[in-house]
XYZ file of C-alpha atoms in Angstrom:
667
model
C 29.155 60.445 -18.044
C 27.100 62.842 -15.910
C 23.551 61.827 -15.061
C 20.573 63.582 -16.672
C 20.056 65.681 -13.546
C 23.722 66.672 -13.534
C 23.520 67.682 -17.182
C 20.438 69.766 -16.415
C 22.309 71.333 -13.503
C 24.995 72.445 -15.947
C 22.301 74.468 -17.761
C 21.098 75.876 -14.463
C 24.515 76.955 -13.233
C 25.683 78.363 -16.568
C 22.490 80.408 -16.843
C 22.689 81.530 -13.247
C 26.339 82.575 -13.564
C 25.800 84.534 -16.773
C 22.911 86.468 -15.251
C 24.939 87.079 -12.107
C 27.909 88.416 -14.064
C 25.625 90.723 -16.071
C 23.816 91.747 -12.870
C 20.572 91.528 -14.833
C 18.471 88.940 -16.587
C 16.035 86.139 -15.879
C 17.527 83.089 -14.158
C 14.239 81.577 -12.973
C 12.935 80.086 -16.209
C 16.228 78.538 -17.410
C 16.666 76.905 -14.033
C 13.065 75.712 -14.015
C 13.027 74.318 -17.584
C 16.541 72.859 -17.618
C 15.391 69.240 -17.235
C 12.956 69.632 -20.155
C 15.641 71.238 -22.326
C 18.116 68.448 -21.576
C 15.660 65.744 -22.635
C 14.461 67.558 -25.742
C 17.882 68.520 -27.054
C 19.629 65.255 -26.244
C 16.884 62.805 -27.226
C 14.684 64.409 -29.858
C 15.879 67.651 -31.441
C 17.323 66.915 -34.890
C 19.831 69.636 -35.762
C 23.417 70.118 -36.870
C 25.492 72.687 -34.939
C 27.958 72.816 -37.847
C 25.179 73.905 -40.232
C 22.504 75.889 -38.375
C 20.666 76.558 -41.664
C 20.264 72.909 -42.710
C 16.879 72.955 -44.440
C 15.307 69.912 -42.772
C 16.424 70.634 -39.223
C 13.924 70.733 -36.393
C 13.109 74.256 -35.283
C 13.327 75.263 -31.634
C 11.595 78.461 -30.500
C 11.976 79.956 -27.037
C 8.706 81.875 -26.882
C 9.330 82.963 -23.291
C 12.416 84.708 -24.609
C 13.329 86.428 -21.348
C 14.831 83.075 -20.378
C 17.367 83.482 -23.176
C 20.244 82.019 -21.166
C 18.617 78.613 -21.432
C 18.889 78.813 -25.221
C 22.418 80.237 -25.159
C 23.459 77.473 -22.763
C 22.037 74.797 -25.049
C 23.688 76.267 -28.137
C 27.045 76.545 -26.393
C 26.965 73.109 -24.799
C 25.714 71.251 -27.870
C 28.480 72.546 -30.127
C 27.334 75.682 -31.923
C 29.761 78.498 -32.639
C 28.882 80.328 -29.439
C 31.891 80.529 -27.160
C 32.117 80.726 -23.397
C 33.432 84.259 -23.860
C 30.127 85.175 -25.465
C 28.281 83.544 -22.559
C 30.308 85.739 -20.225
C 29.268 88.764 -22.292
C 25.555 88.069 -21.750
C 23.510 91.250 -22.161
C 26.545 93.339 -23.120
C 26.792 95.668 -26.101
C 27.601 93.895 -29.387
C 27.617 90.429 -27.828
C 26.033 87.425 -29.527
C 24.055 86.861 -26.325
C 21.653 89.810 -25.982
C 19.029 89.984 -23.270
C 16.422 88.331 -25.483
C 17.217 85.963 -28.361
C 17.710 88.000 -31.521
C 17.645 86.474 -34.972
C 20.970 86.855 -36.764
C 23.147 87.374 -33.682
C 24.064 83.818 -32.747
C 23.825 80.648 -34.840
C 20.826 78.531 -33.969
C 18.492 81.402 -33.077
C 15.438 80.727 -35.228
C 13.509 83.891 -34.379
C 13.651 86.978 -32.190
C 11.506 86.473 -29.107
C 10.643 88.479 -26.047
C 7.278 90.112 -26.805
C 5.296 87.288 -25.245
C 3.003 85.211 -27.425
C 4.791 85.995 -30.659
C 7.289 83.133 -30.362
C 4.571 80.488 -30.252
C 2.875 82.286 -33.143
C 6.089 82.335 -35.187
C 6.336 78.614 -34.437
C 2.821 78.084 -35.779
C 4.016 79.780 -38.962
C 7.092 77.560 -39.121
C 5.023 74.416 -38.632
C 2.546 75.610 -41.255
C 5.400 76.263 -43.675
C 6.780 72.762 -43.040
C 3.376 71.230 -43.729
C 2.798 73.191 -46.933
C 6.336 72.799 -48.262
C 6.044 69.051 -47.645
C 2.681 69.044 -49.430
C 4.145 70.831 -52.418
C 7.388 68.866 -52.741
C 7.284 65.471 -51.020
C 6.630 62.528 -53.318
C 5.912 58.849 -52.739
C 9.055 57.356 -51.262
C 10.724 60.757 -50.977
C 9.871 62.643 -47.789
C 12.559 65.285 -47.950
C 10.632 67.900 -45.919
C 9.945 66.206 -42.602
C 10.803 68.060 -39.406
C 9.299 69.200 -36.128
C 8.845 72.614 -34.549
C 9.324 72.639 -30.768
C 8.359 75.550 -28.539
C 8.938 76.511 -24.934
C 6.331 78.921 -23.568
C 5.111 80.193 -20.248
C 2.103 81.705 -18.523
C 2.786 85.103 -20.053
C 2.656 83.735 -23.606
C -0.657 82.069 -22.825
C -2.125 85.234 -21.334
C -1.346 87.324 -24.412
C -4.281 87.397 -26.803
C -2.167 86.495 -29.817
C -1.626 82.992 -28.424
C -5.380 82.417 -28.501
C -5.526 83.522 -32.137
C -2.562 81.444 -33.259
C -3.155 78.278 -31.261
C -6.753 78.146 -32.428
C -5.495 78.191 -36.014
C -2.818 75.574 -35.303
C -5.507 73.174 -34.113
C -7.757 73.964 -37.075
C -4.885 73.287 -39.475
C -3.921 70.036 -37.733
C -0.232 70.913 -37.391
C 0.872 67.535 -36.077
C 4.574 68.407 -36.080
C 4.173 71.319 -33.686
C 4.943 70.417 -30.064
C 4.814 73.032 -27.321
C 6.060 72.711 -23.735
C 4.108 74.809 -21.243
C 6.225 75.908 -18.284
C 3.476 75.764 -15.691
C 5.326 77.244 -12.722
C 2.499 79.478 -11.477
C 4.704 82.571 -11.340
C 4.875 85.792 -13.331
C 6.539 89.113 -12.596
C 3.852 90.257 -10.170
C 3.831 87.005 -8.203
C 1.603 83.931 -8.083
C -0.640 83.942 -11.136
C -3.805 82.610 -9.522
C -4.848 86.223 -8.986
C -4.959 86.938 -12.724
C -4.621 83.684 -14.644
C -7.023 80.895 -13.742
C -7.632 79.419 -17.214
C -7.927 75.668 -17.482
C -5.123 75.520 -20.027
C -5.434 71.812 -20.915
C -9.159 72.183 -21.638
C -8.536 75.375 -23.576
C -6.103 73.624 -25.878
C -8.289 70.557 -26.204
C -11.037 72.914 -27.370
C -8.646 74.274 -29.997
C -8.167 70.753 -31.327
C -4.752 70.102 -29.782
C -3.508 66.867 -28.262
C -2.753 67.656 -24.618
C -0.435 65.830 -22.248
C -1.371 67.223 -18.809
C 0.327 67.113 -15.441
C 3.861 66.194 -16.488
C 6.540 66.486 -13.812
C 8.929 68.945 -15.466
C 11.791 67.778 -13.279
C 11.410 64.061 -14.008
C 13.326 63.073 -17.178
C 11.436 59.813 -17.550
C 8.072 61.598 -17.416
C 9.292 64.170 -19.945
C 10.583 61.440 -22.274
C 7.251 59.621 -22.114
C 5.306 62.836 -22.795
C 7.381 63.761 -25.847
C 7.070 60.262 -27.285
C 3.305 60.455 -26.834
C 3.169 63.866 -28.531
C 5.252 62.641 -31.466
C 2.918 59.670 -31.925
C 0.018 62.028 -32.711
C 0.458 63.330 -36.242
C -2.895 64.968 -36.954
C -2.902 67.493 -34.110
C -0.404 69.846 -32.511
C 0.541 68.840 -28.986
C 0.810 70.769 -25.734
C 2.877 69.160 -22.975
C 1.919 70.772 -19.666
C 4.955 70.640 -17.394
C 4.678 71.412 -13.697
C 7.940 73.105 -12.765
C 9.498 75.160 -10.005
C 10.851 78.513 -11.128
C 14.487 78.909 -10.092
C 14.788 75.174 -9.376
C 17.931 74.570 -7.326
C 18.079 77.975 -5.637
C 17.287 76.992 -2.046
C 15.862 80.303 -0.839
C 14.396 81.898 -3.982
C 12.976 78.959 -5.964
C 9.217 79.077 -6.410
C 9.192 82.857 -6.006
C 8.806 85.749 -8.431
C 11.983 87.139 -6.844
C 14.040 84.916 -9.156
C 12.040 85.669 -12.278
C 13.798 88.783 -13.526
C 16.801 89.534 -11.333
C 20.198 88.068 -10.581
C 20.147 85.751 -7.585
C 22.929 87.548 -5.715
C 26.270 86.237 -4.486
C 24.911 84.467 -1.413
C 22.125 82.659 -3.249
C 24.479 81.696 -6.090
C 26.842 80.113 -3.559
C 23.942 78.388 -1.815
C 22.670 77.070 -5.162
C 26.075 75.625 -5.984
C 26.099 73.809 -2.692
C 22.496 72.671 -3.080
C 23.196 71.247 -6.544
C 26.567 69.846 -5.482
C 28.205 71.846 -8.255
C 31.881 72.127 -7.375
C 33.163 74.117 -10.361
C 33.929 77.822 -10.576
C 31.783 80.160 -12.654
C 32.080 79.500 -16.394
C 34.184 76.379 -15.873
C 32.546 73.454 -17.648
C 34.212 70.012 -17.398
C 34.720 68.082 -20.646
C 32.316 65.333 -19.666
C 29.458 67.833 -19.709
C 30.335 68.963 -23.203
C 30.415 65.296 -24.217
C 27.024 64.830 -22.610
C 25.479 67.549 -24.785
C 27.606 67.387 -27.943
C 25.281 67.161 -30.963
C 27.911 67.612 -33.668
C 28.474 63.983 -34.647
C 24.790 63.106 -34.432
C 23.850 66.247 -36.333
C 26.406 65.671 -39.061
C 25.075 62.143 -39.554
C 21.469 63.342 -39.653
C 22.291 65.899 -42.317
C 24.411 63.430 -44.292
C 21.539 60.934 -44.263
C 19.212 63.673 -45.493
C 21.663 64.642 -48.226
C 21.609 61.065 -49.458
C 17.826 61.072 -49.484
C 17.799 64.422 -51.276
C 20.221 63.100 -53.892
C 17.803 60.237 -54.575
C 14.931 62.719 -54.734
C 16.905 64.892 -57.133
C 17.521 61.925 -59.402
C 13.864 60.895 -59.378
C 12.384 64.406 -59.545
C 15.037 66.795 -60.906
C 12.700 69.682 -61.714
C 11.086 69.623 -58.269
C 14.476 69.389 -56.576
C 15.831 72.367 -58.517
C 12.713 74.384 -57.679
C 12.987 73.503 -53.983
C 16.665 74.473 -53.886
C 15.874 77.809 -55.532
C 13.103 78.595 -53.105
C 15.057 77.590 -50.014
C 17.844 79.951 -51.124
C 15.306 82.774 -51.399
C 16.174 83.333 -55.049
C 13.605 84.471 -57.604
C 13.077 82.601 -60.901
C 15.605 83.341 -63.637
C 12.964 84.914 -65.869
C 11.347 86.929 -63.082
C 12.819 90.354 -63.810
C 12.049 90.265 -67.516
C 8.483 89.029 -67.120
C 7.736 91.378 -64.242
C 8.911 94.355 -66.283
C 6.810 93.190 -69.221
C 3.786 93.039 -66.931
C 4.369 96.594 -65.689
C 4.607 97.847 -69.276
C 1.369 96.049 -70.155
C -0.398 97.642 -67.201
C 0.786 101.054 -68.324
C -0.354 100.415 -71.892
C -3.802 99.378 -70.669
C -4.152 102.630 -68.728
C -7.036 101.515 -66.510
C -8.777 103.737 -64.003
C -9.410 101.298 -61.143
C -9.029 101.078 -57.376
C -5.488 100.249 -56.406
C -6.791 97.250 -54.406
C -8.110 95.890 -57.713
C -4.806 96.777 -59.375
C -3.123 94.771 -56.610
C -5.259 91.737 -57.400
C -4.521 92.137 -61.105
C -0.817 92.208 -60.246
C -1.157 89.010 -58.235
C -2.789 87.409 -61.260
C 0.184 88.567 -63.307
C 2.935 87.682 -60.854
C 1.370 84.615 -59.214
C 2.052 82.183 -62.067
C 5.688 83.312 -62.034
C 6.141 82.798 -58.288
C 5.008 79.484 -56.797
C 6.512 80.661 -53.500
C 3.814 83.297 -53.026
C 1.959 82.404 -49.819
C -1.123 84.576 -49.437
C -3.888 85.252 -46.995
C -6.333 87.694 -45.486
C -7.851 88.300 -42.068
C -11.420 87.466 -43.134
C -11.452 90.245 -45.746
C -10.468 88.456 -48.951
C -13.453 89.886 -50.832
C -12.486 93.402 -49.788
C -8.688 93.144 -49.807
C -8.806 91.249 -53.146
C -5.915 89.003 -52.147
C -7.205 85.879 -53.874
C -5.866 85.426 -57.391
C -6.764 82.872 -60.051
C -4.152 80.371 -58.878
C -4.998 80.568 -55.178
C -5.638 77.280 -53.415
C -6.763 77.291 -49.812
C -4.802 75.468 -47.111
C -6.764 73.444 -44.574
C -6.503 70.495 -42.231
C -6.714 68.162 -45.219
C -5.148 70.319 -47.955
C -1.416 70.810 -47.505
C -0.272 71.705 -51.019
C -2.092 75.041 -51.277
C -0.806 78.601 -51.267
C -3.539 80.628 -49.566
C -4.582 80.918 -45.916
C -7.939 81.979 -44.549
C -6.778 83.478 -41.249
C -10.163 84.549 -39.926
C -10.412 87.755 -37.911
C -6.887 87.472 -36.528
C -4.748 90.372 -37.786
C -2.039 90.022 -35.124
C -1.674 86.258 -35.450
C -1.731 86.474 -39.244
C 1.168 88.904 -39.210
C 3.297 86.956 -36.731
C 2.506 83.663 -38.489
C 3.753 85.233 -41.724
C 6.979 86.108 -39.906
C 7.344 82.445 -38.971
C 6.659 81.339 -42.544
C 9.335 83.726 -43.834
C 11.831 82.573 -41.202
C 11.226 78.950 -42.109
C 12.091 79.594 -45.738
C 10.694 78.535 -49.081
C 7.923 81.125 -49.254
C 7.226 84.828 -49.725
C 4.247 85.424 -47.426
C 1.702 88.190 -47.876
C -1.393 88.874 -45.822
C -4.026 91.553 -45.814
C -6.515 93.512 -43.776
C -7.857 97.059 -43.729
C -5.179 99.671 -43.079
C -6.943 100.713 -39.884
C -6.492 97.237 -38.445
C -2.743 97.288 -38.901
C -3.011 98.693 -35.377
C -3.961 95.266 -34.039
C -0.861 93.749 -35.644
C 1.663 96.519 -35.039
C 4.135 94.618 -32.862
C 4.375 91.776 -35.375
C 5.211 94.344 -38.062
C 7.920 95.700 -35.827
C 9.332 92.213 -35.327
C 9.379 91.594 -39.087
C 11.321 94.824 -39.485
C 13.672 94.018 -36.602
C 14.457 90.627 -38.139
C 14.603 92.091 -41.698
C 12.282 89.437 -43.095
C 10.745 89.472 -46.573
C 7.112 89.743 -45.499
C 4.505 91.694 -47.450
C 1.773 93.366 -45.413
C -1.129 94.375 -47.649
C -3.494 97.086 -46.423
C -6.557 98.301 -48.301
C -9.201 100.962 -47.605
C -6.407 103.426 -47.083
C -8.045 106.765 -46.246
C -11.189 108.762 -45.570
C -11.973 108.014 -49.206
C -13.327 104.603 -48.196
C -16.519 106.392 -47.198
C -19.528 105.193 -45.258
C -17.822 102.944 -42.703
C -16.819 106.166 -41.022
C -13.989 107.271 -38.743
C -13.657 103.899 -36.975
C -12.488 102.450 -40.286
C -10.933 105.527 -41.907
C -7.164 105.564 -41.305
C -5.610 108.943 -40.663
C -2.378 108.383 -38.732
C -1.590 104.800 -39.796
C 0.453 105.403 -42.955
C 2.605 108.008 -41.237
C 3.338 105.813 -38.239
C 4.124 102.779 -40.387
C 6.761 104.913 -42.102
C 8.425 105.416 -38.724
C 9.301 101.715 -38.336
C 13.016 101.248 -39.135
C 13.717 98.990 -42.167
C 10.027 98.953 -43.155
C 9.272 100.135 -46.686
C 5.809 101.659 -47.007
C 4.254 101.967 -50.467
C 1.147 104.028 -51.218
C 0.717 103.795 -54.995
C -1.339 106.270 -57.021
C -2.585 103.973 -59.802
C -2.303 100.514 -61.337
C 1.226 101.068 -62.625
C 2.623 102.165 -59.281
C 0.738 99.256 -57.652
C 2.503 96.752 -59.899
C 5.885 98.367 -59.238
C 5.202 98.314 -55.482
C 4.496 94.582 -55.589
C 7.601 93.989 -57.680
C 9.777 95.928 -55.225
C 8.357 94.100 -52.196
C 8.921 90.703 -53.826
C 12.480 91.532 -54.850
C 13.439 92.966 -51.475
C 15.456 90.576 -49.295
C 16.453 92.854 -46.429
C 13.163 93.743 -44.818
C 9.361 93.842 -44.931
C 7.058 96.032 -46.988
C 3.632 97.553 -46.458
C 1.535 97.953 -49.598
C -1.296 100.414 -49.039
C -4.189 100.381 -51.498
C -7.376 102.349 -52.058
C -11.013 101.313 -52.126
C -11.955 104.053 -54.582
C -10.984 104.225 -58.256
C -7.786 106.092 -59.151
C -7.072 107.660 -62.517
C -4.246 106.265 -64.616
C -1.315 108.682 -64.845
C 0.476 108.798 -68.222
C 4.252 108.302 -68.010
C 7.352 107.906 -70.093
C 9.568 104.845 -69.818
C 11.973 106.880 -67.680
C 9.196 107.861 -65.310
C 8.107 104.232 -64.957
C 11.700 103.254 -64.160
C 11.891 106.000 -61.535
C 8.847 104.737 -59.627
C 11.152 102.156 -58.029
C 13.251 105.035 -56.656
C 10.412 105.951 -54.321
C 9.705 109.432 -55.690
C 9.735 110.987 -59.154
C 8.262 113.753 -61.285
C 4.893 112.487 -62.507
C 3.658 115.736 -64.067
C 5.271 118.971 -65.162
C 4.207 121.573 -67.726
C 6.628 121.952 -70.603
C 6.768 125.735 -70.536
C 9.187 127.356 -68.063
C 9.548 128.769 -65.560
C 8.783 126.235 -62.833
C 7.121 128.067 -59.945
C 6.451 125.413 -57.301
C 6.227 121.732 -56.379
C 3.383 119.646 -55.021
C 4.300 116.269 -53.466
C 1.545 113.698 -53.151
C 0.929 109.989 -52.604
C -1.742 107.465 -53.419
C -5.201 108.703 -54.296
C -4.070 112.299 -53.807
C -1.589 112.209 -56.723
C -4.434 112.458 -59.203
C -5.903 115.366 -57.227
C -2.528 117.116 -57.252
C -2.210 116.669 -61.012
C -5.714 118.079 -61.503
C -4.796 121.046 -59.305
C -1.595 121.610 -61.278
C -3.590 121.624 -64.497
C -5.962 124.208 -63.037
C -2.982 126.359 -62.103
C -1.502 125.934 -65.579
C -4.646 127.460 -67.031
C -3.723 130.542 -65.003
C -0.155 130.467 -66.371
C 1.244 129.033 -63.166
C 3.595 126.102 -63.741
C 3.727 123.562 -60.915
C 5.576 120.237 -60.794
C 3.829 117.247 -59.218
C 6.018 114.678 -57.500
C 4.558 111.275 -56.742
C 6.273 109.776 -53.711
C 4.872 106.279 -53.274
C 7.712 105.180 -50.939
C 9.450 107.842 -48.865
C 12.045 105.394 -47.507
C 13.271 104.499 -50.992
C 13.323 108.127 -52.092
C 15.356 109.090 -49.031
C 17.838 106.304 -49.876
C 18.596 107.735 -53.340
C 21.787 109.636 -54.032
C 21.844 113.388 -53.523
C 21.917 114.119 -57.256
C 18.690 112.234 -57.901
C 16.900 113.762 -54.921
C 18.004 117.199 -56.118
C 16.668 116.493 -59.605
C 13.237 115.748 -58.157
C 13.136 118.298 -55.334
C 15.667 121.005 -56.252
C 16.783 123.147 -53.340
C 16.273 126.225 -55.486
C 12.557 125.511 -55.563
C 11.513 126.582 -52.076
C 7.802 126.932 -52.855
C 6.590 123.486 -51.949
C 3.419 121.814 -50.771
C 2.429 118.260 -49.913
C -0.889 116.497 -50.170
C -1.895 113.313 -48.362
C -5.184 112.369 -46.727
C -3.584 111.780 -43.342
C -1.629 113.439 -40.559
C 0.722 116.115 -41.811
C 3.849 116.282 -39.622
C 5.927 113.823 -41.637
C 5.858 116.023 -44.727
C 7.601 118.970 -43.107
C 11.015 117.495 -43.943
C 10.149 117.712 -47.642
C 8.327 121.049 -47.815
C 10.068 122.944 -44.997
C 8.424 125.014 -42.303
C 7.376 127.591 -44.867
C 5.685 125.008 -47.043
C 2.063 123.973 -46.916
C 0.782 120.490 -46.120
C -2.807 119.635 -46.916
C -3.910 116.649 -44.909
C -5.898 115.623 -41.867
C -4.968 116.239 -38.258
C -8.362 115.033 -37.143
C -10.522 111.935 -37.547
C -12.794 111.386 -40.524
C -16.553 111.420 -41.004
C -19.188 108.903 -41.978
C -20.470 109.525 -45.486
C -19.803 108.788 -49.116
C -16.108 108.928 -49.957
C -16.147 111.883 -52.378
C -18.346 113.873 -50.036
C -16.082 113.224 -47.054
C -13.008 114.167 -49.097
C -14.653 117.410 -50.218
C -15.882 118.201 -46.710
C -12.355 117.847 -45.330
C -10.668 119.843 -48.075
C -8.974 117.044 -50.015
C -9.874 118.429 -53.445
C -8.020 119.830 -56.473
C -9.674 123.182 -55.942
C -8.421 123.472 -52.369
C -4.938 122.395 -53.423
C -4.925 125.065 -56.134
C -6.047 127.728 -53.669
C -3.321 126.775 -51.183
C -0.744 126.809 -53.966
C -1.818 130.308 -54.978
C -1.430 131.412 -51.370
C 2.101 129.990 -51.254
C 2.900 131.826 -54.467
C 1.549 135.078 -53.084
C -1.285 135.235 -55.619
């Protein structure tokens, strides 16, 4: 059997060769962290290569995702369905081994990483989910949710601001089953980091409330073993193991230099590394004894079988809890969900309230919350404004692990990436809120949710200049339009309480991507509808108002708080014998996904006189109204003042809409 160092060298050489064949990539980190990976995966990581989705597996997150070949090497060597041919295809089109780890491409990839700092933050979410799921389901004598989350991270992750946000929360929450390995090699792309990164990292993490193991020799297996055992013995704090390593370890001329961070070593250095490591095998040739040294299949199968036995005992003792856990881990909604959700929407319509859509959102949570124990809420220190707390909310803390609501503090970015980790872990439908303007702070986490197609619900209130006196710093203008540009993201801007309930229902039922729910601060009038119109809300766009008398002379498309204004304008025009249809389009992505016949029924090609109304930037509406149409919106920032006054000052009024419509009609 190869020694530990020889096993680690297998990781080094396989990573080096794959990068060399691709002529691009990052060999330095895999070579530097190989000894740590060998110890963690062979001695501690509890996983089953034959079932990468086993519910109680340990999670492994490579936060410094540029070193992806380390993870691909470990997956291949330990027995996952990731062949040597795929290793050879590293960074090639349609391979399972892309340049950064991507969720859904290869088995065993727990999250997409690469944007530094988000991997550790996803891991915080996973560890939080493990803690809360255990709090909700574990019973005396039956600990069926009991696993660790391990993270590799580097200097870059620790420099990114999101790591400060997330790691502070991890300490506050006492996530004792989160263990991070800091690759302290002193190198980043620009060179030696002492010119731009002089933090005392151990003290920083101690201040966060973490257990810190400093000064570990990252190339000494015994020291690594001792450090991990120490970290696992501390169950009330997350742990940071600070590993001193040499980037590109084994490359005789480039190790310790930024020259091996993000480029292939080159033929000469690869040959010199082979000689230096006494590696006598050709590229991509791995002797059987190395596979035996890493093979986790038998151990993993036994670990899962043991867990299955424990779960069977749990199921016998607590059948209702077991059935509920199985349902939630599958991501399935309760059997009576659809019926009760539809009944709630009908009740909201019957009530016909004129309220702010943020309040309608809270009312919906009060209606849906009791039906969905998997709802996992939160707000970035704006719960009283976002109205995300419902009657069944129970806050999660260091000492409370069976709750369903998180107080994230002023941490929009971390909140969003933590929610991604919660969703990836499974068992929950996470939602979190802030003001729409501050979606800007979190934008890359939204993009990652969309890239990974996770069921995450981003709630944004105070959606326009209508919020009033907080002024242009808080008044979103371009945010809704740019959120709509994110592929796979569904963006809802409902016009009243009924559309708000339907938006929540759609986001909860969606399994193939995230949703943004955008709500108002100001009150919005209830819009009367038929049953057919209510059903069509879920199609993203529908006719909300149309005079009965023909002929139809034009169409106004609107969203959110402007739908009511458009209806009022249409009624003013009707008094002048001008018949205008109003289309509410709360979700453009869903409307665009409808069949051609439905889209034609709502926006007939024969009706070329079209306008659009939204209190935001206007360019996105051209595809619906055409270049000859008119878009009333804002291609400027807002003003500080009372909401109605600001709206009137900037022309977002029924009267202005009616005037523009008359102009389009040549009147």
